[in-house]
Coordinates of C-alpha atoms in Angstrom, one line a residue:
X1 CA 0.0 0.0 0.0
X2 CA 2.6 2.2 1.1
X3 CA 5.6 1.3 -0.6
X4 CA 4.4 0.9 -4.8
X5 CA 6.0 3.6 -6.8
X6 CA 5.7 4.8 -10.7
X7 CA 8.1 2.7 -13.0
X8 CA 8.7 6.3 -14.7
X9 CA 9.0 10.0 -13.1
X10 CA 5.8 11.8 -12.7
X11 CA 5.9 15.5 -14.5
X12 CA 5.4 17.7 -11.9
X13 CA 5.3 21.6 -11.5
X14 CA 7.3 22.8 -8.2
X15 CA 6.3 25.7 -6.3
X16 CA 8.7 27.6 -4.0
X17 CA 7.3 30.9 -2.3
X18 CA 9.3 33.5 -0.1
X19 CA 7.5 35.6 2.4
X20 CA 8.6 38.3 4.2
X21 CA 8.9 37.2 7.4
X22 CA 10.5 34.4 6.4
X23 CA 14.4 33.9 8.3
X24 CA 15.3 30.9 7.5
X25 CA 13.8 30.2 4.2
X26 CA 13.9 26.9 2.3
X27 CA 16.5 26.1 -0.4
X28 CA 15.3 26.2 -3.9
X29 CA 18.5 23.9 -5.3
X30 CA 17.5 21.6 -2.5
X31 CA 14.0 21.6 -3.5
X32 CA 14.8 20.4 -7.0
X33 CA 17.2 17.5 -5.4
X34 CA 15.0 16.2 -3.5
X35 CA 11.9 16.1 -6.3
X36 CA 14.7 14.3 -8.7
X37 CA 15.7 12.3 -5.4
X38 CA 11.7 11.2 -5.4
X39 CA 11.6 10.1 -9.4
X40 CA 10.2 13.4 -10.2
X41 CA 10.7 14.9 -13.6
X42 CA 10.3 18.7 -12.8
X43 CA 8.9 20.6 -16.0
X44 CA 8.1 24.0 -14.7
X45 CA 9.2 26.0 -11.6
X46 CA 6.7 28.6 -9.9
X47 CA 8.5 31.0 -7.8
X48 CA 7.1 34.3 -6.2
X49 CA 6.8 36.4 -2.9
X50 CA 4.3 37.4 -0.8
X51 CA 3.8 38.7 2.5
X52 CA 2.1 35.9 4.2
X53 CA 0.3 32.4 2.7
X54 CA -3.4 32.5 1.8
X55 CA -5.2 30.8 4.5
X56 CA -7.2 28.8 1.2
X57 CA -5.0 28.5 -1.3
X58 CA -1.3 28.9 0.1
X59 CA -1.0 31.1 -3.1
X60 CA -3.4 34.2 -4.1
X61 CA -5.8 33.8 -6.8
X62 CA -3.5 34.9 -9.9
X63 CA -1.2 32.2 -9.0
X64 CA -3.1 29.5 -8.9
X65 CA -4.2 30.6 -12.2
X66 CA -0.9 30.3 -13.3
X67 CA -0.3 27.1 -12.0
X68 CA -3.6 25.7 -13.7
X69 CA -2.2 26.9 -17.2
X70 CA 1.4 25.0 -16.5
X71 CA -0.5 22.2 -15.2
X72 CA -2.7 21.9 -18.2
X73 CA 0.2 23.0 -20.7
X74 CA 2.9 20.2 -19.7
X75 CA 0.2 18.1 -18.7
X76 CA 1.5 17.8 -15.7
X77 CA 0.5 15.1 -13.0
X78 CA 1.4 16.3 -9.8
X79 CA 2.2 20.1 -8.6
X80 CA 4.7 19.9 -5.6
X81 CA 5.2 22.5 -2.9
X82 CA 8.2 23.7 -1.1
X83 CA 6.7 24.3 2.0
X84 CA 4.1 22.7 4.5
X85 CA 0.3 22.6 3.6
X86 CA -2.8 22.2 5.7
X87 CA -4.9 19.5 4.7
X88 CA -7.4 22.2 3.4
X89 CA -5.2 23.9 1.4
X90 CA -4.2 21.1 -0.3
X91 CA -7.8 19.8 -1.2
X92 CA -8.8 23.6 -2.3
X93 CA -5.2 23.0 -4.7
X94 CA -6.5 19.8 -5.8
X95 CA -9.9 21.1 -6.7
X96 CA -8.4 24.1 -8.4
X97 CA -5.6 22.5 -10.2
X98 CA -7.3 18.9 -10.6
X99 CA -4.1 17.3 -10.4
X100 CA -2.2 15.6 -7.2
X101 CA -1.0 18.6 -4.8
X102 CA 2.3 17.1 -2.3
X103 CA 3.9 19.5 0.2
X104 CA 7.5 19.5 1.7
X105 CA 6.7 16.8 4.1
X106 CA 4.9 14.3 2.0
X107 CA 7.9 14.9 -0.6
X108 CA 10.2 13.6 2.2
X109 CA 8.4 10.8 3.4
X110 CA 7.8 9.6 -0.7
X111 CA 11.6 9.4 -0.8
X112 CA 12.2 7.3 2.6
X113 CA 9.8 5.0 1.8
X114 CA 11.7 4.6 -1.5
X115 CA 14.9 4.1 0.4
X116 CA 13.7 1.8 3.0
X117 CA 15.3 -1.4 2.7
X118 CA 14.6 -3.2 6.4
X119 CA 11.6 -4.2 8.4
X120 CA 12.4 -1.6 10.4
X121 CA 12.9 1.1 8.2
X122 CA 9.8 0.4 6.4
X123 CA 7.8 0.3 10.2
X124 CA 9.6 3.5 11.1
X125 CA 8.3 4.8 7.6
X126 CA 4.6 3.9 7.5
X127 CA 4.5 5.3 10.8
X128 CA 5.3 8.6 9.9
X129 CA 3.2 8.2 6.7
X130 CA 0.2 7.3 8.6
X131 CA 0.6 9.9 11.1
X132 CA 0.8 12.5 8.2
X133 CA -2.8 10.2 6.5
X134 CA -4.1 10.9 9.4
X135 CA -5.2 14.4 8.9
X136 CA -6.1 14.0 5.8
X137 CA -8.3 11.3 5.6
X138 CA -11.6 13.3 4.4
X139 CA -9.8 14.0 0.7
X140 CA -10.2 11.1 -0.6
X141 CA -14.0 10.3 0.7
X142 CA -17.2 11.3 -0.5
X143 CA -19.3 8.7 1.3
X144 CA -19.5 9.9 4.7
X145 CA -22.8 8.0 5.1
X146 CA -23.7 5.6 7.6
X147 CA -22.5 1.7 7.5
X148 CA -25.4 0.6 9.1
X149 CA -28.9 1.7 7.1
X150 CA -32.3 0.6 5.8
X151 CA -34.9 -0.6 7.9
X152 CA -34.4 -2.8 10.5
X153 CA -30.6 -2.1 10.4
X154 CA -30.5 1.8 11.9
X155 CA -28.2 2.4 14.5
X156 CA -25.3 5.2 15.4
X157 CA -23.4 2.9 13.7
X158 CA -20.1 5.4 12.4
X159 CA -19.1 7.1 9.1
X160 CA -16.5 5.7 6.6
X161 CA -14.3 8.3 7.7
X162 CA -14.6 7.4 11.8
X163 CA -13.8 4.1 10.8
X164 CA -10.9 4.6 8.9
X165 CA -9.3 6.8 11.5
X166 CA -10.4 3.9 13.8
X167 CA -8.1 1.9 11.7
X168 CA -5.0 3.9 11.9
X169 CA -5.0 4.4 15.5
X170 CA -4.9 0.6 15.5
X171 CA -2.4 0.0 13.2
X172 CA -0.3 3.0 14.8
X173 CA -0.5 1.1 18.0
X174 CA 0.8 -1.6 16.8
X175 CA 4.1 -0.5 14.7
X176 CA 4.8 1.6 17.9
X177 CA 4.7 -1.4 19.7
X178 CA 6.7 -3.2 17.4
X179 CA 9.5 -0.5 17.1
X180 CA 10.0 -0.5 20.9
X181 CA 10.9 -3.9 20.5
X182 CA 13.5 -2.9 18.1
X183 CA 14.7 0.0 20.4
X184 CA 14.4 -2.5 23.4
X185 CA 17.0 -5.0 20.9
X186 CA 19.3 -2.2 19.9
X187 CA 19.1 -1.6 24.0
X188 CA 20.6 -4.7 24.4
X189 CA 23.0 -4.4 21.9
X190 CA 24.2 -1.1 23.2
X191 CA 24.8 -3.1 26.7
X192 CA 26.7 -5.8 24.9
X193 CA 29.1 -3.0 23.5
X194 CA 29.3 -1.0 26.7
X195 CA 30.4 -4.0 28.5
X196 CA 32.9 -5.1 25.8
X197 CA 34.4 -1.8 26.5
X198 CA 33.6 -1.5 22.4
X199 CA 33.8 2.2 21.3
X200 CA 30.7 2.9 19.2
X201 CA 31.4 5.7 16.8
X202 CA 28.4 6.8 14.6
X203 CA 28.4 8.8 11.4
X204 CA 26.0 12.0 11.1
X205 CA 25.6 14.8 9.3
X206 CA 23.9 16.7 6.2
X207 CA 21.8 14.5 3.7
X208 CA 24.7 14.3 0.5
X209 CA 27.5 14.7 2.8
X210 CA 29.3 11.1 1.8
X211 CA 28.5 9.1 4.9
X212 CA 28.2 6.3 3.4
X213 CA 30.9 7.0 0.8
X214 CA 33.1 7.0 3.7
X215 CA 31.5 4.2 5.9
X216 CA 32.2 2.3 2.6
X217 CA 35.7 3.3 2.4
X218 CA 36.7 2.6 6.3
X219 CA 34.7 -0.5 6.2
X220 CA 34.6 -2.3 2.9
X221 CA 30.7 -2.6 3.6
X222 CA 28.9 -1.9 0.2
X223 CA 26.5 0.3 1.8
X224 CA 23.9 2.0 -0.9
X225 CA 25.5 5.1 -1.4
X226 CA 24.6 7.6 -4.7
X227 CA 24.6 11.1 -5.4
X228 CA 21.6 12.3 -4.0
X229 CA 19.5 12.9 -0.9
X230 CA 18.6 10.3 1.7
X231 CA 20.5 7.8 -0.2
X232 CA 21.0 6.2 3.2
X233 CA 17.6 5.5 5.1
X234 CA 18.5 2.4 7.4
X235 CA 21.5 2.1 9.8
X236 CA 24.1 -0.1 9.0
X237 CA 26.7 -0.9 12.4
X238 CA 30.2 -2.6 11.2
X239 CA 33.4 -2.9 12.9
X240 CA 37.2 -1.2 12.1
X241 CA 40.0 -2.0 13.9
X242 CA 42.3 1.6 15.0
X243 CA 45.8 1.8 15.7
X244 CA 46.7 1.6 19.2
X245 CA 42.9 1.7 20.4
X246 CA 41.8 -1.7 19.1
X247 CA 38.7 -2.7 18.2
X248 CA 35.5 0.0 17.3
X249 CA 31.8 0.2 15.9
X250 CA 31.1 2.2 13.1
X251 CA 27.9 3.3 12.0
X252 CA 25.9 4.6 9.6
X253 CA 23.1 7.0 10.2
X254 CA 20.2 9.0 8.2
X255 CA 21.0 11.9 6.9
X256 CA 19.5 15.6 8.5
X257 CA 17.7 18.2 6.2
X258 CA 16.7 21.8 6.6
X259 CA 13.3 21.8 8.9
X260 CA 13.5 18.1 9.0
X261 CA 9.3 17.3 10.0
X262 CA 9.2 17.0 13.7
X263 CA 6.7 13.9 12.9
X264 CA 9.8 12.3 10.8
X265 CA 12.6 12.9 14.2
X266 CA 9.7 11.5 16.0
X267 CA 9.4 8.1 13.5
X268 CA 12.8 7.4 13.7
X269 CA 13.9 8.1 17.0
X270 CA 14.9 4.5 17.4
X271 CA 17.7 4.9 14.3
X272 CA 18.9 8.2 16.1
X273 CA 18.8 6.8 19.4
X274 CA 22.7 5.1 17.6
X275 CA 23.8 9.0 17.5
X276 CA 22.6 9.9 20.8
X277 CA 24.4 7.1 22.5
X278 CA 27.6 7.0 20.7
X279 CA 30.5 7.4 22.2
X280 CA 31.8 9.7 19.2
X281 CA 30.2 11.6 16.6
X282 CA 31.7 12.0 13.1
X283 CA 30.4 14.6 11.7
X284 CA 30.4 14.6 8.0
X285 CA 30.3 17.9 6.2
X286 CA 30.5 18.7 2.3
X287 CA 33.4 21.0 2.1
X288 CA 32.7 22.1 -1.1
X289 CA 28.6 23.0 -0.9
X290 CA 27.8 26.5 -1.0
X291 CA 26.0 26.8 2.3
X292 CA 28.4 24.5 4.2
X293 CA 27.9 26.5 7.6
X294 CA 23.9 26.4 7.2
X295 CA 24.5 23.1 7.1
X296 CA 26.6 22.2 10.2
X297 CA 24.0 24.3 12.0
X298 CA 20.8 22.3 11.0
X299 CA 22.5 19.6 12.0
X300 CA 23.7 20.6 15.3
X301 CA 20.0 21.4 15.6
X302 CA 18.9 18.0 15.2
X303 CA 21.5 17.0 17.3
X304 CA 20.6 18.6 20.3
X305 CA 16.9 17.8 19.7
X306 CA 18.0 14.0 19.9
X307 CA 19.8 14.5 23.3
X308 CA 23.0 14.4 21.6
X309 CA 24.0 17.8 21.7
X310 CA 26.4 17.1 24.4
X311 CA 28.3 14.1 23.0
X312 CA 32.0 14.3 22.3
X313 CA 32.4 15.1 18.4
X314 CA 35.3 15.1 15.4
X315 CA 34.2 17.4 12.2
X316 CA 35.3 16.0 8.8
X317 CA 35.2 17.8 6.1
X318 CA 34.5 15.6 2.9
X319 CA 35.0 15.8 -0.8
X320 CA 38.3 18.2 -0.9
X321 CA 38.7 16.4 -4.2
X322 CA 36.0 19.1 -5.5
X323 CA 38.5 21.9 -4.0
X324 CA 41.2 23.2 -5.4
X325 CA 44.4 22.8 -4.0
X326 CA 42.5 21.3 -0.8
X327 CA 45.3 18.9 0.8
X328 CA 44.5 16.6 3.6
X329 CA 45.3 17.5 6.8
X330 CA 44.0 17.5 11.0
X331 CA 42.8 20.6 12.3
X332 CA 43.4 20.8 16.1
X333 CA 42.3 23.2 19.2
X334 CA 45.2 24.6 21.0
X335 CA 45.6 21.5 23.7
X336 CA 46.5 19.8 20.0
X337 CA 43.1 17.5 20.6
X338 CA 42.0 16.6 16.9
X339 CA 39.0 19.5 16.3
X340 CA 38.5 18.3 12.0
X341 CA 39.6 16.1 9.3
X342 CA 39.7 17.1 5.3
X343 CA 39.6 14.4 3.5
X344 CA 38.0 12.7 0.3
X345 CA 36.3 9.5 0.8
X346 CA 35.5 9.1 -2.9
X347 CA 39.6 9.0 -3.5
X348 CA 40.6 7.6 0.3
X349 CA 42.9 10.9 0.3
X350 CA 43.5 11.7 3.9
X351 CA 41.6 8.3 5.6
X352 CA 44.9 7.5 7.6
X353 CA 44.7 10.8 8.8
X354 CA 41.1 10.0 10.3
X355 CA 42.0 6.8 11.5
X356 CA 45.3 8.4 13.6
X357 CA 42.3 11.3 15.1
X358 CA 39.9 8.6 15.8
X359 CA 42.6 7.0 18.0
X360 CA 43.5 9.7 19.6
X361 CA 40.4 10.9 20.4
X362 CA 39.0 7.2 21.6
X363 CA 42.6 6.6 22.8
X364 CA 41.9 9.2 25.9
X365 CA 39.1 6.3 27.5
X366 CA 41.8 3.7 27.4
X367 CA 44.8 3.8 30.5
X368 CA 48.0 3.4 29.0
X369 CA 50.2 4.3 32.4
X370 CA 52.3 2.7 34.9
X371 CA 51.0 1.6 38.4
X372 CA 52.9 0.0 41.7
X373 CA 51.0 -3.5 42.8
X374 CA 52.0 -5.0 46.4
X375 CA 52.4 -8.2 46.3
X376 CA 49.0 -8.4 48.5
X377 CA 47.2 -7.7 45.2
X378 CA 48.7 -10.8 43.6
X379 CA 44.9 -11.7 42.3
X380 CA 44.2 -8.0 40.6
X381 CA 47.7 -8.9 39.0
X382 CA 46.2 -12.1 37.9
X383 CA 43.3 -10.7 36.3
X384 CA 45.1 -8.3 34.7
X385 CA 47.5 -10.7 32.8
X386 CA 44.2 -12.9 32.2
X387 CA 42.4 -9.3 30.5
X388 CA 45.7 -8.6 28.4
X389 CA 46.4 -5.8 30.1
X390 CA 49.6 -5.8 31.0
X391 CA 52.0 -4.2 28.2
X392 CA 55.3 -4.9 31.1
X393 CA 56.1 -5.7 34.2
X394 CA 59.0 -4.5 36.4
X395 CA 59.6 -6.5 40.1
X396 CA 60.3 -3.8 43.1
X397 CA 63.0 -4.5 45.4
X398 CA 60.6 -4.0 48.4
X399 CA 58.0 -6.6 46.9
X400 CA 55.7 -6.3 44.5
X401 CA 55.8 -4.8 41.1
X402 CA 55.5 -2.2 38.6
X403 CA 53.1 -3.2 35.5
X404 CA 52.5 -0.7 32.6
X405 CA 49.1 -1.0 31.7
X406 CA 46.6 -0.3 28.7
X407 CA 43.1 -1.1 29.4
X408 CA 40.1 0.2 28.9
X409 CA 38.9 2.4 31.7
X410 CA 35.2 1.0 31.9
X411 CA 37.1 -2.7 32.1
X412 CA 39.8 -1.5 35.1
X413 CA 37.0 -0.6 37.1
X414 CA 35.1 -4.0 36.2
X415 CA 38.2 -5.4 37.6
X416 CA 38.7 -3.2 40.9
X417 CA 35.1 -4.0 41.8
X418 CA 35.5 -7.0 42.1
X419 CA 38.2 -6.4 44.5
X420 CA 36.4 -3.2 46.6
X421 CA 38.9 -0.7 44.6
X422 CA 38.5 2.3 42.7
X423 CA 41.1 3.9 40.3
X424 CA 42.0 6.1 43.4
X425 CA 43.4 3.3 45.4
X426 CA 45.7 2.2 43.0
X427 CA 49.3 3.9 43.2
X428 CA 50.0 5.5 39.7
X429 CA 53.6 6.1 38.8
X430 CA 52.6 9.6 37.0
X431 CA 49.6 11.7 37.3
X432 CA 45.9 9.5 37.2
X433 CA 44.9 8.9 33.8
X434 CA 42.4 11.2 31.9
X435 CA 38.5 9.6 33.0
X436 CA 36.8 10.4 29.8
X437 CA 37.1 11.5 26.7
X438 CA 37.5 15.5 26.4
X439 CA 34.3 17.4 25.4

């Protein structure tokens, strides 16, 4: 029902208004990606201004006139807006036009549930679909009569309409239900990680970025990835293997959009749920698109709408290949922490640079330092070897020795528990090690 698409594009006029009081206005360009992104073949482009949206129409009366004459001239089958519709304005359009009328949101949600490839994508997808139906159930009805009628058979009985927003309250129940069993699997999965001391690192940014260009390149997954927006719908988790850190996840995440539909952060809040509980964000950023800071801020937007605002985060900036003279390099803050990567994942140029930053940056969680054991803790010494932890071990003249360690911190306080200890009882031959990675 939800999923069956035209074999060809559909010709479509697109419509993209600015009003006065308008701050952060939509992107035409983007617009016309995302309507190619959807199968659409655009054959006329209505712009205009005005100083607030008719409450009927969206437009005033002399353009909807001109969109009738484009619709009629190209023959068009669908007229597209760039901005969000009430359900009455888009049955006055219909009614005008007599052609299929599709606003910003329903635009987005055509193209994830072209891109949805798992169960769970698709559930996280109808869900938002049907939530968007929802208030617009009375277009496509014109028999609002009774079920039950005739004689003998009168009752309150309920309209076509009641019943089928009956149905969809059931059947968004249900897919609710069924996605908190997903977010209650990926729960456990998270757990498994956490105690596996298994840095998660997950992948976000802009839709078009190269996420998966680059997840692809780090990870030899053969990941969906094209040239256009929300190639990427449904999270893909693999792991890489860092110098000096060890073992990591890697994952691959939707993509963000200008005034992404609160309903659509609300669907997939399960798949985001990988962001806000990563231990590292990569955030991916086009470094050759024209409105490159816009960008980084809608997505630290979304970000902090997701909880994640506060998580620990490495910028990379992709596709220097389209720069000139661009060469790869690591931009750091003045304590020399890794703040950005340039790289190119289409070429690879500059992916030992972000595999050095990544262990640096995941390499601050992990103790690498010397520490004095009596020979009282001969157990803790034991489990230690038994964990791999011990890099060397020098013996003390007064009993006892001197290990050098590198272990994960989550994992040394595994261990010290068990034996009543925290890091503070141990005796460190330097300064105690860094607790966390830096903010």
């Amino acid at each position: 029902m939800f999923f069956d698409r035209p074999e060809s594009g559909e010709l479509a006029v697109l419509v993209h208004l600015r009003f006065s009081q308008d701050t952060d206005p939509e992107d035409p360009r983007e617009f016309e990606e995302l309507v190619l992104s959807a199968g659409g073949d655009p054959v006329a482009f209505v712009t205009g201004r005005r100083s607030a949206p008719n409450p009927k129409f969206f437009l005033g009366a002399g353009k909807v006139e001109e969109l009738r004459e484009l619709v009629l001239q190209h023959c068009a089958e669908l007229v597209i807006f760039n901005h969000t519709l009430s359900p009455s304005q888009e049955r006055n359009l219909e009614k005008a036009l007599q052609c299929r009328v599709l606003d910003r949101t329903g635009l987005i949600l055509d193209i994830f549930a072209q891109r949805a490839r798992t169960h769970e994508g698709k559930l996280q997808v109808e869900l938002a679909q049907l939530g968007h139906m929802s208030t617009r159930l009375i277009r496509g009805w014109t028999h609002l009569e009774r079920q039950k009628g005739g004689i003998g058979l009168r009752g309150p009985g309920e309209t076509q309409l009641e019943t089928d927003r009956r149905l969809l309250r059931v059947r968004i129940k249900s897919i609710e239900k069924r996605l908190q069993r997903v977010r209650s699997q990926r729960n456990q999965g998270r757990r498994s990680r956490q105690r596996a001391a298994v840095d998660t690192v997950s992948l976000v940014g802009y839709t078009n970025a190269g996420k998966s260009t680059l997840f692809n390149r780090a990870t030899s997954a053969g990941v969906y990835a094209e040239d256009q927006l929300f190639a990427t719908l449904d999270p893909t988790m693999r792991r890489i293997d860092l110098p000096e850190v060890g073992s990591a996840v890697l994952a691959d995440t939707v993509g963000f959009i200008s005034h992404l539909p609160h309903r659509l952060v609300e669907a997939f809040r399960a798949t985001l749920e990988e962001a806000a509980n990563a231990d590292l964000l990569l955030h991916i950023i086009d470094a050759a698109a024209e409105q490159r800071e816009h960008h980084i801020e809608q997505v630290e937007q979304v970000l902090a709408d997701i909880g994640a605002g506060s998580i620990p985060r490495l910028k990379v900036y992709n596709k220097i290949d389209l720069l000139a003279d661009m060469p790869a390099r690591i931009d750091r803050n003045p304590q020399g922490r890794p703040q950005a990567v340039w790289l190119s994942a289409q070429s690879g140029t500059g992916l030992a640079l972000l595999y050095q930053a990544l262990a640096e940056l995941l390499g601050e969680a992990v103790i690498q330092q010397r520490v004095r054991l009596p020979a009282s803790r001969a157990r803790l010494r034991a489990m230690l070897y038994q964990h791999r932890a011990v890099v060397d071990e020098t013996p003390r003249d007064s009993g006892g020795s001197e290990l050098a360690l590198r272990i994960p911190e989550a994992d040394l306080r595994r261990l010290l528990n068990t034996e009543s200890m925290t890091l503070e009882d141990l005796e460190w031959v330097d300064l105690a090690p860094s607790r966390q990675l830096a903010g």
